[in-house]
XYZ file of N, CA and C in Angstrom:
417
model
N -4.581 74.537 -71.458
C -4.998 74.126 -70.137
C -3.796 74.208 -69.189
N -3.975 74.895 -68.076
C -2.889 74.989 -67.115
C -3.043 73.899 -66.070
N -1.934 73.425 -65.611
C -1.931 72.383 -64.589
C -1.372 72.983 -63.310
N -2.227 73.362 -62.411
C -1.797 73.902 -61.131
C -1.837 72.804 -60.089
N -0.844 72.821 -59.248
C -0.818 71.855 -58.153
C -1.809 72.282 -57.081
N -2.351 71.325 -56.351
C -3.206 71.676 -55.218
C -2.397 72.452 -54.176
N -3.084 73.267 -53.404
C -2.413 74.099 -52.404
C -1.606 73.284 -51.403
N -2.085 72.097 -51.054
C -1.365 71.297 -50.054
C -0.075 70.677 -50.596
N 0.161 70.757 -51.905
C 1.408 70.247 -52.497
C 2.319 71.363 -52.989
N 1.778 72.514 -53.313
C 2.559 73.586 -53.934
C 3.709 74.060 -53.027
N 3.408 74.390 -51.783
C 4.442 74.898 -50.877
C 5.472 73.822 -50.514
N 5.059 72.607 -50.152
C 6.082 71.581 -49.867
C 6.984 71.283 -51.067
N 6.417 71.280 -52.275
C 7.236 71.015 -53.457
C 8.217 72.154 -53.692
N 7.778 73.382 -53.543
C 8.670 74.531 -53.725
C 9.805 74.498 -52.683
N 9.474 74.206 -51.440
C 10.494 74.143 -50.388
C 11.493 73.024 -50.685
N 10.988 71.869 -51.086
C 11.867 70.737 -51.393
C 12.779 71.059 -52.575
N 12.232 71.619 -53.629
C 13.041 71.931 -54.813
C 14.123 72.949 -54.498
N 13.788 73.943 -53.692
C 14.768 74.952 -53.298
C 15.895 74.329 -52.485
N 15.530 73.529 -51.503
C 16.550 72.920 -50.647
C 17.387 71.893 -51.411
N 16.790 71.168 -52.333
C 17.555 70.204 -53.132
C 18.602 70.929 -53.971
N 18.242 72.075 -54.532
C 19.202 72.842 -55.330
C 20.328 73.397 -54.457
N 19.981 73.966 -53.317
C 20.999 74.537 -52.430
C 21.948 73.455 -51.921
N 21.387 72.373 -51.413
C 22.210 71.279 -50.879
C 23.057 70.666 -51.994
N 22.487 70.524 -53.176
C 23.232 69.948 -54.292
C 24.418 70.803 -54.709
N 24.209 72.108 -54.820
C 25.306 73.002 -55.213
C 26.395 73.016 -54.147
N 26.005 73.130 -52.881
C 27.005 73.139 -51.808
C 27.821 71.848 -51.785
N 27.158 70.736 -51.979
C 27.860 69.457 -51.942
C 28.810 69.306 -53.129
N 28.413 69.780 -54.289
C 29.288 69.711 -55.457
C 30.532 70.568 -55.235
N 30.355 71.795 -54.757
C 31.500 72.675 -54.508
C 32.394 72.079 -53.420
N 31.778 71.561 -52.377
C 32.545 70.967 -51.286
C 33.370 69.768 -51.765
N 32.731 68.862 -52.485
C 33.410 67.605 -52.879
C 34.325 67.745 -54.097
N 33.987 68.641 -55.006
C 34.779 68.744 -56.227
C 35.790 69.880 -56.211
N 35.680 70.797 -55.247
C 36.638 71.900 -55.151
C 37.323 71.888 -53.779
N 36.522 72.000 -52.723
C 37.079 72.145 -51.384
C 37.937 70.977 -50.932
N 37.402 69.794 -50.990
C 38.144 68.627 -50.495
C 39.383 68.311 -51.325
N 39.335 68.384 -52.668
C 40.571 68.146 -53.421
C 41.667 69.176 -53.106
N 41.282 70.437 -52.916
C 42.294 71.438 -52.556
C 42.819 71.201 -51.144
N 41.922 70.869 -50.242
C 42.320 70.666 -48.845
C 43.249 69.462 -48.678
N 42.954 68.390 -49.389
C 43.754 67.173 -49.252
C 44.698 66.931 -50.435
N 44.857 67.911 -51.303
C 45.720 67.771 -52.471
C 47.178 67.564 -52.132
N 47.615 68.048 -50.973
C 49.016 67.885 -50.572
C 49.381 66.406 -50.403
N 48.380 65.546 -50.218
C 48.658 64.122 -50.049
C 49.087 63.447 -51.351
N 48.700 64.029 -52.481
C 49.007 63.410 -53.765
C 49.891 64.280 -54.663
N 50.201 65.490 -54.204
C 51.006 66.388 -55.028
C 51.968 67.170 -54.142
N 53.135 67.467 -54.703
C 54.084 68.299 -53.963
C 54.092 69.728 -54.485
N 53.015 70.136 -55.142
C 52.913 71.506 -55.652
C 52.942 72.489 -54.478
N 53.735 73.553 -54.590
C 53.847 74.500 -53.477
C 52.511 75.139 -53.078
N 51.650 75.368 -54.025
C 50.371 76.019 -53.721
C 49.399 75.082 -52.999
N 49.732 73.782 -52.929
C 48.932 72.831 -52.168
C 49.602 72.409 -50.862
N 50.739 73.001 -50.551
C 51.485 72.614 -49.348
C 50.641 72.860 -48.098
N 50.609 71.862 -47.242
C 49.794 71.949 -46.018
C 50.283 73.101 -45.137
N 49.349 73.881 -44.676
C 49.559 75.013 -43.771
C 50.184 76.240 -44.421
N 50.709 76.144 -45.647
C 51.339 77.324 -46.260
C 50.817 77.643 -47.654
N 50.296 76.682 -48.384
C 49.875 76.905 -49.754
C 48.524 77.608 -49.845
N 48.388 78.472 -50.847
C 47.130 79.204 -51.049
C 45.992 78.255 -51.426
N 46.282 77.248 -52.218
C 45.254 76.266 -52.588
C 44.793 75.466 -51.390
N 45.752 75.064 -50.553
C 45.397 74.328 -49.336
C 44.535 75.190 -48.420
N 44.904 76.470 -48.273
C 44.137 77.366 -47.406
C 42.719 77.567 -47.938
N 42.585 77.769 -49.245
C 41.253 77.907 -49.843
C 40.437 76.636 -49.632
N 41.048 75.489 -49.860
C 40.360 74.220 -49.657
C 39.950 74.011 -48.214
N 40.794 74.410 -47.294
C 40.467 74.292 -45.874
C 39.278 75.158 -45.505
N 39.261 76.384 -46.023
C 38.135 77.281 -45.742
C 36.838 76.765 -46.356
N 36.907 76.308 -47.593
C 35.706 75.748 -48.240
C 35.221 74.537 -47.457
N 36.133 73.663 -47.089
C 35.754 72.458 -46.348
C 35.124 72.809 -45.010
N 35.716 73.754 -44.305
C 35.213 74.112 -42.974
C 33.850 74.788 -43.066
N 33.744 75.828 -43.882
C 32.516 76.621 -43.899
C 31.392 75.952 -44.686
N 31.692 75.445 -45.872
C 30.640 74.794 -46.652
C 30.250 73.454 -46.054
N 31.191 72.796 -45.418
C 30.864 71.528 -44.758
C 29.834 71.731 -43.658
N 30.044 72.747 -42.844
C 29.097 73.056 -41.774
C 27.771 73.535 -42.357
N 27.835 74.428 -43.339
C 26.607 74.933 -43.970
C 25.813 73.791 -44.597
N 26.501 72.896 -45.285
C 25.810 71.770 -45.899
C 25.139 70.906 -44.836
N 25.810 70.677 -43.738
C 25.227 69.858 -42.672
C 23.942 70.451 -42.125
N 23.956 71.738 -41.826
C 22.748 72.390 -41.308
C 21.645 72.460 -42.361
N 22.009 72.822 -43.568
C 21.002 72.922 -44.625
C 20.467 71.550 -45.027
N 21.268 70.515 -44.868
C 20.788 69.163 -45.142
C 19.654 68.791 -44.184
N 19.718 69.277 -42.959
C 18.622 69.023 -42.008
C 17.321 69.672 -42.501
N 17.423 70.870 -43.053
C 16.241 71.538 -43.619
C 15.773 70.781 -44.861
N 16.725 70.310 -45.657
C 16.391 69.493 -46.825
C 15.623 68.240 -46.403
N 16.101 67.568 -45.343
C 15.406 66.377 -44.854
C 13.980 66.694 -44.441
N 13.816 67.775 -43.710
C 12.482 68.171 -43.274
C 11.578 68.450 -44.472
N 12.067 69.231 -45.444
C 11.222 69.582 -46.593
C 10.907 68.353 -47.448
N 11.865 67.442 -47.609
C 11.615 66.226 -48.387
C 10.608 65.329 -47.675
N 10.742 65.215 -46.366
C 9.803 64.388 -45.603
C 8.407 65.005 -45.614
N 8.333 66.320 -45.488
C 7.050 67.026 -45.550
C 6.370 66.761 -46.889
N 7.124 66.889 -47.977
C 6.563 66.615 -49.302
C 6.148 65.151 -49.428
N 6.955 64.244 -48.891
C 6.635 62.818 -49.016
C 5.323 62.475 -48.313
N 5.061 63.122 -47.203
C 3.799 62.866 -46.479
C 2.617 63.495 -47.208
N 2.801 64.674 -47.760
C 1.710 65.337 -48.502
C 1.392 64.603 -49.804
N 2.434 64.099 -50.455
C 2.249 63.419 -51.738
C 1.975 61.934 -51.567
N 2.034 61.445 -50.337
C 1.742 60.048 -50.024
C 2.675 59.082 -50.756
N 3.987 59.354 -50.650
C 4.983 58.485 -51.268
C 5.150 57.213 -50.448
N 5.582 56.161 -51.136
C 5.909 54.929 -50.424
C 7.283 55.072 -49.764
N 7.619 54.160 -48.881
C 8.849 54.258 -48.086
C 10.119 54.199 -48.952
N 10.244 53.296 -49.927
C 11.469 53.284 -50.728
C 11.706 54.588 -51.496
N 10.658 55.144 -52.081
C 10.800 56.403 -52.819
C 11.227 57.519 -51.866
N 10.612 57.548 -50.686
C 10.963 58.549 -49.681
C 12.406 58.385 -49.233
N 12.845 57.165 -48.981
C 14.209 56.911 -48.504
C 15.253 57.370 -49.521
N 15.047 57.049 -50.792
C 15.989 57.472 -51.833
C 16.032 58.989 -51.916
N 14.881 59.614 -51.799
C 14.820 61.076 -51.853
C 15.561 61.692 -50.672
N 15.408 61.136 -49.493
C 16.065 61.681 -48.305
C 17.587 61.514 -48.360
N 18.051 60.390 -48.865
C 19.496 60.106 -48.912
C 20.179 60.875 -50.041
N 19.418 61.328 -51.007
C 20.014 61.943 -52.193
C 20.827 63.201 -51.899
N 20.620 63.839 -50.765
C 21.385 65.029 -50.431
C 22.776 64.743 -49.914
N 23.174 63.481 -49.885
C 24.499 63.127 -49.377
C 25.466 62.699 -50.476
N 24.993 62.586 -51.701
C 25.838 62.156 -52.815
C 25.881 63.286 -53.841
N 27.080 63.756 -54.208
C 27.156 64.852 -55.174
C 26.388 64.547 -56.455
N 25.649 65.498 -56.911
C 24.829 65.490 -58.126
C 23.544 64.672 -57.995
N 23.446 63.792 -57.015
C 22.255 62.956 -56.891
C 21.013 63.753 -56.504
N 21.182 64.834 -55.747
C 20.017 65.611 -55.334
C 19.330 66.241 -56.545
N 20.077 66.555 -57.599
C 19.463 67.125 -58.801
C 18.590 66.087 -59.507
N 19.093 64.869 -59.600
C 18.315 63.791 -60.209
C 17.073 63.486 -59.369
N 17.249 63.405 -58.058
C 16.122 63.085 -57.172
C 15.081 64.190 -57.195
N 15.515 65.441 -57.278
C 14.563 66.560 -57.344
C 13.737 66.483 -58.621
N 14.388 66.191 -59.736
C 13.673 66.056 -61.007
C 12.676 64.896 -60.933
N 13.106 63.799 -60.385
C 12.265 62.597 -60.253
C 11.060 62.864 -59.346
N 11.292 63.516 -58.221
C 10.205 63.801 -57.284
C 9.219 64.805 -57.867
N 9.728 65.850 -58.515
C 8.852 66.860 -59.113
C 7.983 66.232 -60.194
N 8.587 65.411 -61.013
C 7.830 64.747 -62.082
C 6.734 63.858 -61.496
N 7.056 63.143 -60.430
C 6.061 62.258 -59.814
C 4.928 63.047 -59.167
N 5.268 64.093 -58.423
C 4.234 64.896 -57.760
C 3.299 65.515 -58.796
N 3.867 66.089 -59.821
C 3.029 66.728 -60.854
C 2.180 65.703 -61.591
N 2.761 64.571 -61.941
C 1.997 63.554 -62.666
C 0.838 63.029 -61.833
N 1.084 62.769 -60.555
C 0.018 62.255 -59.700
C -1.043 63.314 -59.427
N -0.628 64.559 -59.261
C -1.595 65.635 -59.021
C -2.462 65.851 -60.256
N -1.850 65.828 -61.429
C -2.609 66.042 -62.651
C -3.499 64.849 -62.960
N -3.041 63.648 -62.625
C -3.880 62.463 -62.827
C -5.100 62.529 -61.920
N -4.891 62.950 -60.664
C -6.016 63.099 -59.741
C -6.971 64.184 -60.204
N -6.419 65.285 -60.696
C -7.272 66.380 -61.170
C -8.053 65.958 -62.408
N -7.415 65.164 -63.265
C -8.099 64.704 -64.477
C -9.202 63.714 -64.174
N -9.038 62.920 -63.128
C -10.046 61.915 -62.829
C -11.223 62.490 -62.061
N -11.014 63.608 -61.352
C -12.106 64.170 -60.569
C -12.618 65.479 -61.133
N -11.881 66.041 -62.083
C -12.266 67.346 -62.628
C -13.290 67.187 -63.738
N -13.702 68.308 -64.328
C -14.674 68.267 -65.419
C -14.084 67.567 -66.637
N -14.904 66.900 -67.357
C -14.447 66.186 -68.555
C -14.734 67.026 -69.785
N -13.958 66.785 -70.814
C -14.146 67.495 -72.078
C -15.388 66.979 -72.775
N -16.074 67.841 -73.520
C -17.264 67.377 -74.243
C -16.891 66.317 -75.275
N -17.759 65.370 -75.442
C -17.508 64.294 -76.387
C -17.594 64.826 -77.810
N -16.717 64.314 -78.661
C -16.726 64.731 -80.064
C -17.942 64.127 -80.753
N -18.609 64.938 -81.499
C -19.863 64.452 -82.044
C -19.803 64.235 -83.457
């Protein structure tokens, strides 16, 4: 038996899952690579992290500048897609709020995406099971 989502949930869920993955990856690279390289000169005197001259500092500055801006703009699309899904799936306010904020904490968007997908599918399948055809009774 295949479990297909209703049409009114399929597109919002796909958009949300895509944006959660993109925002999550960008935020991880930004916070775990870009920012440590950009601000590494504050905690290390390594020549490659030297402010304005080190290759590591320059790479970190570029990652911070470009991915920071990209993450900000894409986070707005993430917010829209998460809110769209929350209205279609009829989520309560606390669940929606946690889902919306999850794009601001590294790695949290992956957990929230898994949690939201599981909830949408479970509720859709429960609704389909309660209103759909029933299996013949065992005789």
